[in-house]
Short mmCIF file of C-alpha atoms in Angstrom, two decimals:
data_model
loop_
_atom_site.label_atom_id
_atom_site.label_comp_id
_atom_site.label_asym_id
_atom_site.label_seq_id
_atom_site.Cartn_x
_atom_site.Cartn_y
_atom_site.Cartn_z
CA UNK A 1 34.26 197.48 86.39
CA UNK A 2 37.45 199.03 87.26
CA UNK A 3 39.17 198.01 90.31
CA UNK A 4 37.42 194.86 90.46
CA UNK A 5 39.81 191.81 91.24
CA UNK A 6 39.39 188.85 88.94
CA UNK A 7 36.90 186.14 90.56
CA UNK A 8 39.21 183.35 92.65
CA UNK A 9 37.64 180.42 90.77
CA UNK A 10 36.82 181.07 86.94
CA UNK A 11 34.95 177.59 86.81
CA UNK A 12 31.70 176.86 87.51
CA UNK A 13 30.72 175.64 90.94
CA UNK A 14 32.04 172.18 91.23
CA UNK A 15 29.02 169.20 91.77
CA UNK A 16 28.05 168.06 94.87
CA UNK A 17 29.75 165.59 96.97
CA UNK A 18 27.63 163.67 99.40
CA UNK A 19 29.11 160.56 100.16
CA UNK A 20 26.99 157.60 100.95
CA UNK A 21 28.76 157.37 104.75
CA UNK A 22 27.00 160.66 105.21
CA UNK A 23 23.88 160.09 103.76
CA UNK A 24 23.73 156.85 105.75
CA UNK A 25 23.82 159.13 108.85
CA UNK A 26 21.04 161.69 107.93
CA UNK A 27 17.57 161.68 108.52
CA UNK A 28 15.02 160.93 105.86
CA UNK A 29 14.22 163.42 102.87
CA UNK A 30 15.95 165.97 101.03
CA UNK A 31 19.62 165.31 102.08
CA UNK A 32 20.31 168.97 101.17
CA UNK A 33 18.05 170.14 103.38
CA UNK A 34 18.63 167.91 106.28
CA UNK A 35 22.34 169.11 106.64
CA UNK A 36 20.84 172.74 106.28
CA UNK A 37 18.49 171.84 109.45
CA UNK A 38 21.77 170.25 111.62
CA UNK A 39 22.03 171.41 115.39
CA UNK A 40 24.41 171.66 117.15
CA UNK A 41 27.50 173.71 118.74
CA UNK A 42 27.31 176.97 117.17
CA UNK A 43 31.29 178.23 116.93
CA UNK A 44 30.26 181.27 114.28
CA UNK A 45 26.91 182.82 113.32
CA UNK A 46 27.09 185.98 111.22
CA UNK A 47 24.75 187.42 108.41
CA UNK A 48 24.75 184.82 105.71
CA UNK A 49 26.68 182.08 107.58
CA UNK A 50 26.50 179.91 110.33
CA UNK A 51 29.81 177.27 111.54
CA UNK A 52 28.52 174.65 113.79
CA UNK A 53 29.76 171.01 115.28
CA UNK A 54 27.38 168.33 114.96
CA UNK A 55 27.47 164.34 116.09
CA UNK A 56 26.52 162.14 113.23
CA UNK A 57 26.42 158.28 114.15
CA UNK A 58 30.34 157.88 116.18
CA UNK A 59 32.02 160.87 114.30
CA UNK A 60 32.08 164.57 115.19
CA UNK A 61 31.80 166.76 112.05
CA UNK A 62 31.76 170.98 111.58
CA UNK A 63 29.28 172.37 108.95
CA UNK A 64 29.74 175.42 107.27
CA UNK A 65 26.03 176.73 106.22
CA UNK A 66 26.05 179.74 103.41
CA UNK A 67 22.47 181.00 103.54
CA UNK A 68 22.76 184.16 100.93
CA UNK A 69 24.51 187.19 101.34
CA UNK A 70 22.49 189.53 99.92
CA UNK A 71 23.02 191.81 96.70
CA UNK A 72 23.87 194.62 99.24
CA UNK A 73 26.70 192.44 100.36
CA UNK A 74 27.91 191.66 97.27
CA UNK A 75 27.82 195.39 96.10
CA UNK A 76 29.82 196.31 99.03
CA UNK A 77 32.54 193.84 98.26
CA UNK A 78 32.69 194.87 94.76
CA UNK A 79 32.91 198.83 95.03
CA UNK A 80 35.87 197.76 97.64
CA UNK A 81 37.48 196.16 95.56
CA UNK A 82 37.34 192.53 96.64
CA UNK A 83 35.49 189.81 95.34
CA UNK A 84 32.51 188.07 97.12
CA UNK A 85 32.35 184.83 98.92
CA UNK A 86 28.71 183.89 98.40
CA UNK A 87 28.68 180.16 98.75
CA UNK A 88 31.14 176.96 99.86
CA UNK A 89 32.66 176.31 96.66
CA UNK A 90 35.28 178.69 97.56
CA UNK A 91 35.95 176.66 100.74
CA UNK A 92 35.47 172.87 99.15
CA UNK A 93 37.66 174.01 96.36
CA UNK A 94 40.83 175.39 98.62
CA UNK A 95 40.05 172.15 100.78
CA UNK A 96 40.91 169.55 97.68
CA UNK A 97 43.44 172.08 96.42
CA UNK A 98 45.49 172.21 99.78
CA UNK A 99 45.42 168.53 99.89
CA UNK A 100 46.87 168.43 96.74
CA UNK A 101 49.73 169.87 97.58
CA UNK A 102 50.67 168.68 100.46
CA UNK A 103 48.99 171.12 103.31
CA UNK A 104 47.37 169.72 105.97
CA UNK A 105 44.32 170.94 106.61
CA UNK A 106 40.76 169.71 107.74
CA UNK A 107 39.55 167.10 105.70
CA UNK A 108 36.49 167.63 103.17
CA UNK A 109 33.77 165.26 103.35
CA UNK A 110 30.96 166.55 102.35
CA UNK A 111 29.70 169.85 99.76
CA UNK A 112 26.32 170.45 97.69
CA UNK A 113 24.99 174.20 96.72
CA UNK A 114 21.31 175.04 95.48
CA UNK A 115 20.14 178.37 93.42
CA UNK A 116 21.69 180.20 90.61
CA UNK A 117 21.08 183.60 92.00
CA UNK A 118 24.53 184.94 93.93
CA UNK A 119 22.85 186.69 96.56
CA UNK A 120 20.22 184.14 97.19
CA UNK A 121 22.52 180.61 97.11
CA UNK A 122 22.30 177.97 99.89
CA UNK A 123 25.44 175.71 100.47
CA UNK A 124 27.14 174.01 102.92
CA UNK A 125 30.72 172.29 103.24
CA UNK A 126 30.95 169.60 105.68
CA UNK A 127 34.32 168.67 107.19
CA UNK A 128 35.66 166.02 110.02
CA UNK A 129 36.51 167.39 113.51
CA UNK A 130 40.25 166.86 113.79
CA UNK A 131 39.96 167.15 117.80
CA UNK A 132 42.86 168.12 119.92
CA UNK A 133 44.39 171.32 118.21
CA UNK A 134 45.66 174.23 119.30
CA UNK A 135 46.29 177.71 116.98
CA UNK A 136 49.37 178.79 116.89
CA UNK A 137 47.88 182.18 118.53
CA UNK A 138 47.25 180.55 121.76
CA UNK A 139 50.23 178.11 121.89
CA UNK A 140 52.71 181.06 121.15
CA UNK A 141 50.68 183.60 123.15
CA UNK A 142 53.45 182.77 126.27
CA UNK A 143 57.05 183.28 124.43
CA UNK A 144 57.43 186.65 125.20
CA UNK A 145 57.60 185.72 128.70
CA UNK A 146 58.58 181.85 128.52
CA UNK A 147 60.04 181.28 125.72
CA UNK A 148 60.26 177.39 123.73
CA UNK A 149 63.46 175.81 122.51
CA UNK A 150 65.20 177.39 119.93
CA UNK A 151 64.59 173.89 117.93
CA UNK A 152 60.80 173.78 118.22
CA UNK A 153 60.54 177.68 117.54
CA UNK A 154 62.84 176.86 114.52
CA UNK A 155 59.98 174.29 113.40
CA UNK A 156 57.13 176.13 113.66
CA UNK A 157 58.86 178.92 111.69
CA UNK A 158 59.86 176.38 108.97
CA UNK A 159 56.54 174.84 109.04
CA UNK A 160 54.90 178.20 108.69
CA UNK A 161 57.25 179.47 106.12
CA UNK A 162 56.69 176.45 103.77
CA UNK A 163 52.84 176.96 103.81
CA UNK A 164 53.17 180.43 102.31
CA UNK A 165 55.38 178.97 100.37
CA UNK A 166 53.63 176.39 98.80
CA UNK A 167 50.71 178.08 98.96
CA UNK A 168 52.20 181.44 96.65
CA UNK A 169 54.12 179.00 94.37
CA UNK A 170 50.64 177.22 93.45
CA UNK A 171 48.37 179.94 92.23
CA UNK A 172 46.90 180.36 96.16
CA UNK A 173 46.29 183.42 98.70
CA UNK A 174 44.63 182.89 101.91
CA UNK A 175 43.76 186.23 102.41
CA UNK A 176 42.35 185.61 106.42
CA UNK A 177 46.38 184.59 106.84
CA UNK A 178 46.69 184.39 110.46
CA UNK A 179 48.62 182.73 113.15
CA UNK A 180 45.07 182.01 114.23
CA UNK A 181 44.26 179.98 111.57
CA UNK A 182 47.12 177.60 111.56
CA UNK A 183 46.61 174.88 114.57
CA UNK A 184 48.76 172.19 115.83
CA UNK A 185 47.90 168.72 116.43
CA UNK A 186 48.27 168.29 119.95
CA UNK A 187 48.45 164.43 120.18
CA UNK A 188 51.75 165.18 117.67
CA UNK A 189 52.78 168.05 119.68
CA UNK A 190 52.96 165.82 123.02
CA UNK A 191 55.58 163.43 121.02
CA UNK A 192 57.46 166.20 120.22
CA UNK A 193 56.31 166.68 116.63
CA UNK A 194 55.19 169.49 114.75
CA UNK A 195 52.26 168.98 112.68
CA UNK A 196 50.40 172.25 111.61
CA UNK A 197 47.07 172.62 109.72
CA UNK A 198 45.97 175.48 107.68
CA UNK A 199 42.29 176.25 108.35
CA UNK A 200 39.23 178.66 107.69
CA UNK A 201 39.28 178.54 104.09
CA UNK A 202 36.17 179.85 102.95
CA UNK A 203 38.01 183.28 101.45
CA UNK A 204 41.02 181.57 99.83
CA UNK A 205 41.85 182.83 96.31
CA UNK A 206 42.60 180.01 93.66
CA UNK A 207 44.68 181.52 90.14
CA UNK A 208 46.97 181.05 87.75
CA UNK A 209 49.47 182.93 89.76
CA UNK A 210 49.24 184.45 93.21
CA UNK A 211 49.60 188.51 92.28
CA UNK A 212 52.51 190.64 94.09
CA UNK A 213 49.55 192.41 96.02
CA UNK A 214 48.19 188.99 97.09
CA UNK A 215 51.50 187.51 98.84
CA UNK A 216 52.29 190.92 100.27
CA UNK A 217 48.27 191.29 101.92
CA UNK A 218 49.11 187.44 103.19
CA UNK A 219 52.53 187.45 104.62
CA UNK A 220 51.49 191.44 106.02
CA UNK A 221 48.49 189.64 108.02
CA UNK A 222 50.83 186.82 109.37
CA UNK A 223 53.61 189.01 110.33
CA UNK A 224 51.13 191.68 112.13
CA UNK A 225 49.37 188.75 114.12
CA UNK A 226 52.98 187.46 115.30
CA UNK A 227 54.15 190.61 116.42
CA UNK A 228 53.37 189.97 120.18
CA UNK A 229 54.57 186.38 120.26
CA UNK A 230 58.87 187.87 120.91
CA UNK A 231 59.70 187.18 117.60
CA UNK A 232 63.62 188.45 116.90
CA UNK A 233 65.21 189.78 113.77
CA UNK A 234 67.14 186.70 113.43
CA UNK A 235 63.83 184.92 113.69
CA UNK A 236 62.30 187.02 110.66
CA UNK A 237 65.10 186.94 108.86
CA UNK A 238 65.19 183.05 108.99
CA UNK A 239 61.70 183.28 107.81
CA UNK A 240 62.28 185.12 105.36
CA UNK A 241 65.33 182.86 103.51
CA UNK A 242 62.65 179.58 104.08
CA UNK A 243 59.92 181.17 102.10
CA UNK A 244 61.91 182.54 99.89
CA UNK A 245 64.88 180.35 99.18
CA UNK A 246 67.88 182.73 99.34
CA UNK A 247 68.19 185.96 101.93
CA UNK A 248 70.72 187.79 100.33
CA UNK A 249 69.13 188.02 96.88
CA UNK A 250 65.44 188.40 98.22
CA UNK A 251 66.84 191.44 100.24
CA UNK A 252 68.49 193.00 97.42
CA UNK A 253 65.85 192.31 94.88
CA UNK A 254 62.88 192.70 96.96
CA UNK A 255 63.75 194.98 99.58
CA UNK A 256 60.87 197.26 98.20
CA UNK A 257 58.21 194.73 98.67
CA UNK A 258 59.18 193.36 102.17
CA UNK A 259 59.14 197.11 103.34
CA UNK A 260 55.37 196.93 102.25
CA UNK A 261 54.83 193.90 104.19
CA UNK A 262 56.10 195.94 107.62
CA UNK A 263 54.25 198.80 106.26
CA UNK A 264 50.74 197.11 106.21
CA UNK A 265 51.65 194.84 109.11
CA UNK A 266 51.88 198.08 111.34
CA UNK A 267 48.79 199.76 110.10
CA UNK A 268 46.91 196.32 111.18
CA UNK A 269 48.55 196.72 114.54
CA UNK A 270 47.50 200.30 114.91
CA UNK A 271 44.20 199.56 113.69
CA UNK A 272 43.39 197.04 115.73
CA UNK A 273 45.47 197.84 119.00
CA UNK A 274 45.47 201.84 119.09
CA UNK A 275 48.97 201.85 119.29
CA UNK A 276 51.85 201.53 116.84
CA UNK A 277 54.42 198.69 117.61
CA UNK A 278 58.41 198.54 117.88
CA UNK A 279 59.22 195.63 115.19
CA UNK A 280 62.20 193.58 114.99
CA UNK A 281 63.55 195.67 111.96
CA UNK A 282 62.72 199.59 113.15
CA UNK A 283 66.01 199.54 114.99
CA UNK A 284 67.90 199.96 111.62
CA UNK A 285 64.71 200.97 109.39
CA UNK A 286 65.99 198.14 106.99
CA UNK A 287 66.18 194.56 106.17
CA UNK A 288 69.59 193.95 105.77
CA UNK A 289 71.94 192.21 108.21
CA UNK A 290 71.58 189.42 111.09
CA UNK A 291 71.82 190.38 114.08
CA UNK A 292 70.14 189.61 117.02
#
């Protein structure tokens, strides 16, 4: 089918993973089933999925239940070009892969899946609650008007940048890659470290080799959702050289590319604000130079 993107995962759907700590902690009967049947603090409930936070013995977990999308859904996806999420193997996957390399993110404890029809499977990933975080939406929602340090901004931009890094080196796109999705630790925070975990994974595409289109979607998505936080050009450029090793020959090699990241970050921004923003760069229309 032309146009379609090659699945994120070639390999089957991995086996199930219920730990005996966890089964220890359900009620009798199908152990499948009784993590399907969990109440508790709904966070997400859209067609096909449902995020919740549930109390099992002393621990707080979330569950991710995948309850069929539909063919329709899947259909859609296709003619659009992008490939459908229709159970937590995506998510348990990108969990164990992340961890593998050195990402923090919310640990996996828990996976199983049930039917061989796409539109029709039942799944669920279970993860621990990691408690006090904070997205980096919320805790850099103020800098415009108060802004941090220069060293903590400076660590949250390296922290950031070697994410996409590692993530784009490693076969890996996000493709939900928000400042929304990466949280702090706040018990770290409050000692003055940064510790940042990359979250909602459930979309995350796992390859060979992370595509030109794939880093450019990701890093367009990040740099639209920061655009209100009072970034600076110095601070983009800075980015920039992390993720990418060297500034002056990313900016004469790739100039092309990072244009299409500003591009498609703008278009979000007018899409979803009504309004097209001033960035850091439109004052020289380029990405060369410095300056404040």
């Amino acid at each position: 089918m032309g146009g379609v993107p090659a699945p994120p995962c070639r390999a089957g759907r991995p086996p199930d993973h219920l730990p005996a700590e966890i089964l220890s902690l359900l009620p009798p009967g199908d152990p499948f089933e009784r993590v399907m049947a969990l109440q508790g603090e709904v966070f997400r409930d859209v067609p096909g999925r449902r995020t919740l936070r549930v109390r099992l013995g002393d621990e707080s977990y979330f569950v991710k239940q995948h309850l069929g999308v539909g063919w329709r859904e899947i259909f859609k996806n296709l003619f659009s070009g992008k490939w459908p999420v229709v159970d937590a193997s995506v998510e348990w996957r990108a969990i164990e892969r992340l961890r593998a390399l050195g990402i923090p993110t919310t640990p996996g404890v828990a996976y199983a899946s049930r039917g061989s029809n796409p539109a029709r499977r039942r799944s669920f990933v279970m993860t621990r609650d990691l408690g006090d975080i904070v997205s980096l939406e919320d805790h850099c929602r103020d800098w415009p008007h108060s802004p941090p340090p220069l060293a903590h901004k400076r660590a949250i931009l390296a922290e950031v940048a070697r994410i996409a890094r590692t993530l784009h080196e490693h076969g890996l796109n996000h493709r939900d890659f928000y400042l929304c999705h990466f949280c702090l630790d706040g018990e770290r925070l409050r000692q003055g470290e940064i510790l940042i975990y990359l979250m909602d994974l459930h979309r995350v595409g796992v390859r060979r080799v992370t595509s030109r289109r794939d880093r450019m979607k990701d890093l367009a998505a990040l740099y639209f959702s920061a655009l209100d936080i009072g970034l600076s050009r110095r601070d983009c450029l800075r980015f920039i050289r992390l993720y990418r090793g060297s500034l002056r020959r990313t900016l004469v090699g790739e100039r092309s590319f990072w244009r299409q990241v500003q591009a498609r970050a703008r278009r979000l921004y007018h899409k979803f604000h009504g309004r097209w923003l001033r960035t850091p760069f439109d004052e020289t229309g380029n990405l060369s130079g410095t300056r404040r």
